[in-house]
Amino acid sequence: MSKLNPVSPPVSEDMTEDDVHRHIAEAIIDRRLPPGVKLVEQNLADIFSVSRARVRAALSRLALEKMVTVEPNRGARVATPSVEEARQVFDARFLVEDGIVRAAARAMDAAARARLEAHVQAEADARARRDRHAVIRLSGEFHLLLADIAGNGVLLDFLRELISRSSLVISVYERPGATDCSHHGHHDLLHHLIARNAEGAATAMRQHMEEIVESLDLSAHREDGVDLMRVFASLRRVDA
């Protein structure tokens, strides 16, 4: 029998650079790692049981993806988007997701419908059990699923970066008490997509994105402290 323990040895001793990149990216996207948090190479190397060089390579990739900032002699931190960057990120999403949802509506078939319905149900289940991290992750993945159904790999890659950066924006500028990406909005989108109504789906997407932007206070700023060991505790265990 095993249990989680934040100071126990890592589960895996052969984690790849891709694994390290993925775990840190997921922690940023689902907001376990808030903007401004310092990412100490040695701490992460100990947590993942890899070399500092492997951690450094993963952080460099995250910096290229605008999720992390790396400064000489100061190390890496989770990126903190400016107000102007926040606006630009969502302006880009309005443009990109309008095209994606129209293409997805035209591409809808029985298989796509089943994928979307299963995903929306997974979101509902996560909300019912009050699993906020799962809700955040699934909400972003819904938009990526639309891009996948639309069948444009370039747009999918671009949207993946925009959603990652959106998560950082929301972490910094979300109004107190605001809810995450609206499940109701996803239901409305699904309704129009099933009907293959591209115009209705585009209108629903625009309204959905407007709700997200309205949940932000672009005059606000905050920076949280965080314990890296606790964030990645789920990767570690001890035998009882």
mmCIF file of N, CA and C in Angstrom, residues 4 12 15 57 118 135 168 171 178 186 193 199 211 217:
data_model
loop_
_atom_site.group_PDB
_atom_site.id
_atom_site.type_symbol
_atom_site.label_atom_id
_atom_site.label_comp_id
_atom_site.label_asym_id
_atom_site.label_seq_id
_atom_site.Cartn_x
_atom_site.Cartn_y
_atom_site.Cartn_z
ATOM 1 N N LEU A 4 0.733 9.344 -0.641
ATOM 2 C CA LEU A 4 1.473 10.500 -1.095
ATOM 3 C C LEU A 4 2.308 11.060 0.035
ATOM 4 N N SER A 12 9.349 7.988 -10.444
ATOM 5 C CA SER A 12 10.163 7.618 -11.600
ATOM 6 C C SER A 12 11.566 8.179 -11.463
ATOM 7 N N MET A 15 12.781 10.081 -15.776
ATOM 8 C CA MET A 15 11.889 11.032 -16.420
ATOM 9 C C MET A 15 12.629 11.759 -17.545
ATOM 10 N N ALA A 57 16.767 22.463 -19.839
ATOM 11 C CA ALA A 57 16.272 22.316 -21.211
ATOM 12 C C ALA A 57 14.751 22.445 -21.261
ATOM 13 N N ALA A 118 -18.896 13.473 -24.619
ATOM 14 C CA ALA A 118 -18.147 12.820 -23.540
ATOM 15 C C ALA A 118 -17.311 13.840 -22.778
ATOM 16 N N VAL A 135 -11.374 20.867 -13.605
ATOM 17 C CA VAL A 135 -12.265 21.770 -14.338
ATOM 18 C C VAL A 135 -11.457 22.704 -15.232
ATOM 19 N N LEU A 168 -2.328 31.883 -17.641
ATOM 20 C CA LEU A 168 -1.505 32.815 -16.875
ATOM 21 C C LEU A 168 -2.226 34.146 -16.687
ATOM 22 N N SER A 171 -4.882 33.747 -14.101
ATOM 23 C CA SER A 171 -4.291 33.627 -12.767
ATOM 24 C C SER A 171 -3.981 34.988 -12.169
ATOM 25 N N ALA A 178 -14.888 35.105 -9.364
ATOM 26 C CA ALA A 178 -15.226 34.749 -10.748
ATOM 27 C C ALA A 178 -15.135 33.245 -10.924
ATOM 28 N N HIS A 186 -20.120 26.047 -22.924
ATOM 29 C CA HIS A 186 -19.753 24.872 -23.712
ATOM 30 C C HIS A 186 -21.000 24.111 -24.165
ATOM 31 N N LEU A 193 -23.035 23.205 -32.629
ATOM 32 C CA LEU A 193 -22.144 22.317 -33.377
ATOM 33 C C LEU A 193 -22.880 21.071 -33.851
ATOM 34 N N GLU A 199 -22.653 29.639 -38.127
ATOM 35 C CA GLU A 199 -22.870 31.019 -37.686
ATOM 36 C C GLU A 199 -23.302 31.062 -36.222
ATOM 37 N N GLU A 211 -17.536 36.457 -21.974
ATOM 38 C CA GLU A 211 -17.759 36.161 -20.558
ATOM 39 C C GLU A 211 -16.432 35.977 -19.822
ATOM 40 N N ASP A 217 -10.071 41.566 -14.271
ATOM 41 C CA ASP A 217 -9.863 42.956 -13.868
ATOM 42 C C ASP A 217 -8.461 43.332 -14.330
#
